[in-house]
Amino acid sequence: MKNILDLKIDELQDYFARLGEPAFRVKQVYQGLYQKGYERFDEFTTLSRSLRQRLAEDFVLRSFKELDRITSPLDGTTKLLWQLSDGMKIESVIIYEKKRVTFCISSQIGCALDCKFCATGKMGWLRDLTVGEIVEQVLQMKKLAERPPTNIVFMGMGEPMLNYDNVMRAAEILADEGGLNFSRKKITISTSGIIPGIKRMADEGRPFRLAISLNAADQQKRLQTMPIAKKYPLEQLLKAAQYYYQKTRKRITFEYVLIAGFNDSIEDAKKLVKISRQVPCKINVIPVNSIDDHFPAPSQESLERFEEAIQESVYAVTVRNRKGWDIQAACGMLYAANEKQKIKPEKLSLTDQAH
Ligand code: SAH
Ligand code: SF4
């Protein structure tokens, strides 16, 4: 059965037109879905009983089961573990920071890119999320969060650019004025540096923010922790970033995961400053959330030293707090145990149909 959250408003419009329903129906339904957050079709009381029944026959409206919810006693960060209709598991995180409420969502189950410091990378890639599954994370979290989201970031599990079509479509659905009406400028797509995705976002004039996980300021170092740097070398990545800026005039955010003794020297800072002169950017320094001894977190002292070394010359530098580190909900710590061998082939084919 089709997930109604896969549909853009004009597609839902076509569906109602085929049923001979008036155009205003789609507005009512979209508002019910995205503003009122209805979870069952019988909640759509402005529709006739027979229409509600028809919708329930044609569409799924919720497909997640909440398996676990952990809230950090330190900062309120909440990690949610969902089970999807095929039994696979993903995580999403709600982060509270002063007035900001950030929903961090996943784009894939696992990730194929295997960055050495990242827990999601250890899972391998299991499958892409459908549009409805990306959208449902936001709707489910909205019900649970203390306040509505101010930011949505694709920084959970997976590489958004390798599920480009579904990610962009989901972001457009979340931004639709007739539905959730979420500001496009407050949606960030974070990539490890998939050049074709960056170019495509520029060419298509996508109005979302782009973040690139640089994590090292020279090719050799980048290669040591990010195997994808082999396919898309730093030099070309920076050219793509320049291209993006020229086309969109939008500043990129470079994320830089700071690892003690690896990329936190003054020399590294200087190289990063040089890059920031080539590409108009903001820099977000993230002290590594250590998943093992190979990637130790920097001391407060070396973090400050690094920050100081780039601050003077870079347009904007932020140091991201380790929100949620105590509950394994911080960046790169999302790992949902999915056992490949336990998925039966017939269940996998169900998923294929959902695409
Ligand atoms: N695949 C995309 C988006 C998900 S990862 C990407 O790589 O950009 C989101 C962010 O978490 C990235 O900037 C990544 O570099 C960072 N990250 C991964 N592992 C981390 C860790 N152990 N500590 C801190 N940040 C980490
Ligand atoms: Fe994938 Fe991003 Fe983790 Fe790298 S950092 S393994 S690209 S999720």
PDB file of N, CA and C in Angstrom, residues 169-218:
ATOM      1  N   ARG A 169      12.717  15.482  -2.279  1.00  0.00           N
ATOM      2  CA  ARG A 169      11.261  15.444  -2.311  1.00  0.00           C
ATOM      3  C   ARG A 169      10.700  15.576  -0.892  1.00  0.00           C
ATOM      4  N   ALA A 170      11.316  14.877   0.060  1.00  0.00           N
ATOM      5  CA  ALA A 170      10.853  14.958   1.458  1.00  0.00           C
ATOM      6  C   ALA A 170      11.016  16.383   1.982  1.00  0.00           C
ATOM      7  N   ALA A 171      12.152  17.007   1.663  1.00  0.00           N
ATOM      8  CA  ALA A 171      12.387  18.379   2.142  1.00  0.00           C
ATOM      9  C   ALA A 171      11.344  19.327   1.546  1.00  0.00           C
ATOM     10  N   GLU A 172      11.006  19.125   0.270  1.00  0.00           N
ATOM     11  CA  GLU A 172       9.983  19.965  -0.373  1.00  0.00           C
ATOM     12  C   GLU A 172       8.615  19.757   0.268  1.00  0.00           C
ATOM     13  N   ILE A 173       8.311  18.517   0.597  1.00  0.00           N
ATOM     14  CA  ILE A 173       7.013  18.238   1.241  1.00  0.00           C
ATOM     15  C   ILE A 173       6.946  18.933   2.609  1.00  0.00           C
ATOM     16  N   LEU A 174       8.047  18.874   3.359  1.00  0.00           N
ATOM     17  CA  LEU A 174       8.060  19.505   4.684  1.00  0.00           C
ATOM     18  C   LEU A 174       7.939  21.025   4.582  1.00  0.00           C
ATOM     19  N   ALA A 175       8.397  21.563   3.449  1.00  0.00           N
ATOM     20  CA  ALA A 175       8.378  23.020   3.276  1.00  0.00           C
ATOM     21  C   ALA A 175       7.076  23.518   2.639  1.00  0.00           C
ATOM     22  N   ASP A 176       6.246  22.618   2.152  1.00  0.00           N
ATOM     23  CA  ASP A 176       5.061  23.050   1.405  1.00  0.00           C
ATOM     24  C   ASP A 176       4.188  24.003   2.233  1.00  0.00           C
ATOM     25  N   GLU A 177       3.841  25.121   1.607  1.00  0.00           N
ATOM     26  CA  GLU A 177       3.075  26.162   2.302  1.00  0.00           C
ATOM     27  C   GLU A 177       1.703  25.655   2.754  1.00  0.00           C
ATOM     28  N   GLY A 178       1.164  24.696   2.026  1.00  0.00           N
ATOM     29  CA  GLY A 178      -0.152  24.162   2.394  1.00  0.00           C
ATOM     30  C   GLY A 178      -0.089  23.137   3.518  1.00  0.00           C
ATOM     31  N   GLY A 179       1.125  22.759   3.910  1.00  0.00           N
ATOM     32  CA  GLY A 179       1.270  21.729   4.938  1.00  0.00           C
ATOM     33  C   GLY A 179       2.024  22.243   6.138  1.00  0.00           C
ATOM     34  N   LEU A 180       3.162  21.638   6.422  1.00  0.00           N
ATOM     35  CA  LEU A 180       3.959  22.030   7.584  1.00  0.00           C
ATOM     36  C   LEU A 180       4.517  23.446   7.426  1.00  0.00           C
ATOM     37  N   ASN A 181       4.766  23.847   6.186  1.00  0.00           N
ATOM     38  CA  ASN A 181       5.235  25.212   5.885  1.00  0.00           C
ATOM     39  C   ASN A 181       6.553  25.514   6.584  1.00  0.00           C
ATOM     40  N   PHE A 182       7.452  24.561   6.580  1.00  0.00           N
ATOM     41  CA  PHE A 182       8.738  24.732   7.263  1.00  0.00           C
ATOM     42  C   PHE A 182       9.691  25.524   6.371  1.00  0.00           C
ATOM     43  N   SER A 183      10.382  26.501   6.949  1.00  0.00           N
ATOM     44  CA  SER A 183      11.256  27.369   6.152  1.00  0.00           C
ATOM     45  C   SER A 183      12.358  26.569   5.444  1.00  0.00           C
ATOM     46  N   ARG A 184      12.450  26.751   4.136  1.00  0.00           N
ATOM     47  CA  ARG A 184      13.467  26.010   3.368  1.00  0.00           C
ATOM     48  C   ARG A 184      14.884  26.369   3.804  1.00  0.00           C
ATOM     49  N   LYS A 185      15.052  27.599   4.265  1.00  0.00           N
ATOM     50  CA  LYS A 185      16.381  28.046   4.697  1.00  0.00           C
ATOM     51  C   LYS A 185      16.817  27.388   5.997  1.00  0.00           C
ATOM     52  N   LYS A 186      15.877  26.781   6.677  1.00  0.00           N
ATOM     53  CA  LYS A 186      16.183  26.146   7.970  1.00  0.00           C
ATOM     54  C   LYS A 186      16.317  24.634   7.841  1.00  0.00           C
ATOM     55  N   ILE A 187      16.390  24.191   6.577  1.00  0.00           N
ATOM     56  CA  ILE A 187      16.615  22.759   6.341  1.00  0.00           C
ATOM     57  C   ILE A 187      18.040  22.609   5.814  1.00  0.00           C
ATOM     58  N   THR A 188      18.850  21.809   6.474  1.00  0.00           N
ATOM     59  CA  THR A 188      20.249  21.647   6.053  1.00  0.00           C
ATOM     60  C   THR A 188      20.503  20.225   5.568  1.00  0.00           C
ATOM     61  N   ILE A 189      21.109  20.152   4.375  1.00  0.00           N
ATOM     62  CA  ILE A 189      21.521  18.864   3.836  1.00  0.00           C
ATOM     63  C   ILE A 189      23.030  18.750   4.079  1.00  0.00           C
ATOM     64  N   SER A 190      23.439  17.732   4.785  1.00  0.00           N
ATOM     65  CA  SER A 190      24.864  17.569   5.095  1.00  0.00           C
ATOM     66  C   SER A 190      25.446  16.415   4.274  1.00  0.00           C
ATOM     67  N   THR A 191      26.543  16.704   3.588  1.00  0.00           N
ATOM     68  CA  THR A 191      27.162  15.652   2.771  1.00  0.00           C
ATOM     69  C   THR A 191      28.636  15.464   3.116  1.00  0.00           C
ATOM     70  N   SER A 192      29.090  14.241   2.944  1.00  0.00           N
ATOM     71  CA  SER A 192      30.492  13.934   3.171  1.00  0.00           C
ATOM     72  C   SER A 192      31.345  14.398   1.983  1.00  0.00           C
ATOM     73  N   GLY A 193      30.686  14.929   0.961  1.00  0.00           N
ATOM     74  CA  GLY A 193      31.445  15.455  -0.181  1.00  0.00           C
ATOM     75  C   GLY A 193      31.166  14.737  -1.488  1.00  0.00           C
ATOM     76  N   ILE A 194      29.902  14.400  -1.723  1.00  0.00           N
ATOM     77  CA  ILE A 194      29.506  13.734  -2.971  1.00  0.00           C
ATOM     78  C   ILE A 194      29.349  14.830  -4.034  1.00  0.00           C
ATOM     79  N   ILE A 195      30.357  14.973  -4.869  1.00  0.00           N
ATOM     80  CA  ILE A 195      30.400  16.103  -5.803  1.00  0.00           C
ATOM     81  C   ILE A 195      29.182  16.186  -6.740  1.00  0.00           C
ATOM     82  N   PRO A 196      28.764  15.085  -7.363  1.00  0.00           N
ATOM     83  CA  PRO A 196      27.603  15.225  -8.268  1.00  0.00           C
ATOM     84  C   PRO A 196      26.360  15.744  -7.546  1.00  0.00           C
ATOM     85  N   GLY A 197      26.194  15.363  -6.291  1.00  0.00           N
ATOM     86  CA  GLY A 197      25.040  15.839  -5.513  1.00  0.00           C
ATOM     87  C   GLY A 197      25.117  17.339  -5.261  1.00  0.00           C
ATOM     88  N   ILE A 198      26.324  17.815  -4.943  1.00  0.00           N
ATOM     89  CA  ILE A 198      26.519  19.247  -4.675  1.00  0.00           C
ATOM     90  C   ILE A 198      26.212  20.052  -5.935  1.00  0.00           C
ATOM     91  N   LYS A 199      26.723  19.560  -7.075  1.00  0.00           N
ATOM     92  CA  LYS A 199      26.495  20.272  -8.343  1.00  0.00           C
ATOM     93  C   LYS A 199      25.021  20.266  -8.706  1.00  0.00           C
ATOM     94  N   ARG A 200      24.399  19.121  -8.481  1.00  0.00           N
ATOM     95  CA  ARG A 200      22.985  19.017  -8.826  1.00  0.00           C
ATOM     96  C   ARG A 200      22.142  19.974  -7.975  1.00  0.00           C
ATOM     97  N   MET A 201      22.483  20.043  -6.693  1.00  0.00           N
ATOM     98  CA  MET A 201      21.751  20.970  -5.821  1.00  0.00           C
ATOM     99  C   MET A 201      21.884  22.405  -6.322  1.00  0.00           C
ATOM    100  N   ALA A 202      23.089  22.743  -6.796  1.00  0.00           N
ATOM    101  CA  ALA A 202      23.327  24.089  -7.328  1.00  0.00           C
ATOM    102  C   ALA A 202      22.545  24.291  -8.625  1.00  0.00           C
ATOM    103  N   ASP A 203      22.651  23.340  -9.533  1.00  0.00           N
ATOM    104  CA  ASP A 203      21.994  23.477 -10.841  1.00  0.00           C
ATOM    105  C   ASP A 203      20.474  23.545 -10.711  1.00  0.00           C
ATOM    106  N   GLU A 204      19.958  22.791  -9.772  1.00  0.00           N
ATOM    107  CA  GLU A 204      18.499  22.778  -9.602  1.00  0.00           C
ATOM    108  C   GLU A 204      18.019  23.944  -8.739  1.00  0.00           C
ATOM    109  N   GLY A 205      18.970  24.728  -8.235  1.00  0.00           N
ATOM    110  CA  GLY A 205      18.598  25.892  -7.413  1.00  0.00           C
ATOM    111  C   GLY A 205      17.828  25.500  -6.152  1.00  0.00           C
ATOM    112  N   ARG A 206      18.236  24.421  -5.551  1.00  0.00           N
ATOM    113  CA  ARG A 206      17.548  23.967  -4.335  1.00  0.00           C
ATOM    114  C   ARG A 206      17.734  24.996  -3.219  1.00  0.00           C
ATOM    115  N   PRO A 207      16.651  25.381  -2.562  1.00  0.00           N
ATOM    116  CA  PRO A 207      16.735  26.494  -1.607  1.00  0.00           C
ATOM    117  C   PRO A 207      17.192  26.104  -0.200  1.00  0.00           C
ATOM    118  N   PHE A 208      17.651  24.883  -0.033  1.00  0.00           N
ATOM    119  CA  PHE A 208      18.045  24.439   1.312  1.00  0.00           C
ATOM    120  C   PHE A 208      19.498  24.816   1.593  1.00  0.00           C
ATOM    121  N   ARG A 209      19.899  24.715   2.857  1.00  0.00           N
ATOM    122  CA  ARG A 209      21.305  24.980   3.188  1.00  0.00           C
ATOM    123  C   ARG A 209      22.150  23.742   2.895  1.00  0.00           C
ATOM    124  N   LEU A 210      23.393  23.988   2.527  1.00  0.00           N
ATOM    125  CA  LEU A 210      24.297  22.877   2.258  1.00  0.00           C
ATOM    126  C   LEU A 210      25.432  22.879   3.287  1.00  0.00           C
ATOM    127  N   ALA A 211      25.691  21.719   3.869  1.00  0.00           N
ATOM    128  CA  ALA A 211      26.841  21.566   4.759  1.00  0.00           C
ATOM    129  C   ALA A 211      27.739  20.478   4.173  1.00  0.00           C
ATOM    130  N   ILE A 212      29.031  20.733   4.201  1.00  0.00           N
ATOM    131  CA  ILE A 212      29.980  19.728   3.702  1.00  0.00           C
ATOM    132  C   ILE A 212      30.875  19.291   4.862  1.00  0.00           C
ATOM    133  N   SER A 213      30.952  17.999   5.076  1.00  0.00           N
ATOM    134  CA  SER A 213      31.794  17.481   6.155  1.00  0.00           C
ATOM    135  C   SER A 213      33.226  17.374   5.645  1.00  0.00           C
ATOM    136  N   LEU A 214      33.999  18.397   5.972  1.00  0.00           N
ATOM    137  CA  LEU A 214      35.371  18.471   5.464  1.00  0.00           C
ATOM    138  C   LEU A 214      36.264  17.550   6.315  1.00  0.00           C
ATOM    139  N   ASN A 215      36.274  17.839   7.588  1.00  0.00           N
ATOM    140  CA  ASN A 215      36.921  16.971   8.592  1.00  0.00           C
ATOM    141  C   ASN A 215      38.442  16.877   8.507  1.00  0.00           C
ATOM    142  N   ALA A 216      39.008  17.354   7.423  1.00  0.00           N
ATOM    143  CA  ALA A 216      40.469  17.475   7.339  1.00  0.00           C
ATOM    144  C   ALA A 216      40.723  18.485   6.238  1.00  0.00           C
ATOM    145  N   ALA A 217      41.829  19.221   6.365  1.00  0.00           N
ATOM    146  CA  ALA A 217      42.053  20.318   5.422  1.00  0.00           C
ATOM    147  C   ALA A 217      43.084  19.982   4.350  1.00  0.00           C
ATOM    148  N   ASP A 218      43.540  18.738   4.312  1.00  0.00           N
ATOM    149  CA  ASP A 218      44.340  18.331   3.147  1.00  0.00           C
ATOM    150  C   ASP A 218      43.965  16.916   2.711  1.00  0.00           C
TER     151      ASP A 218
END
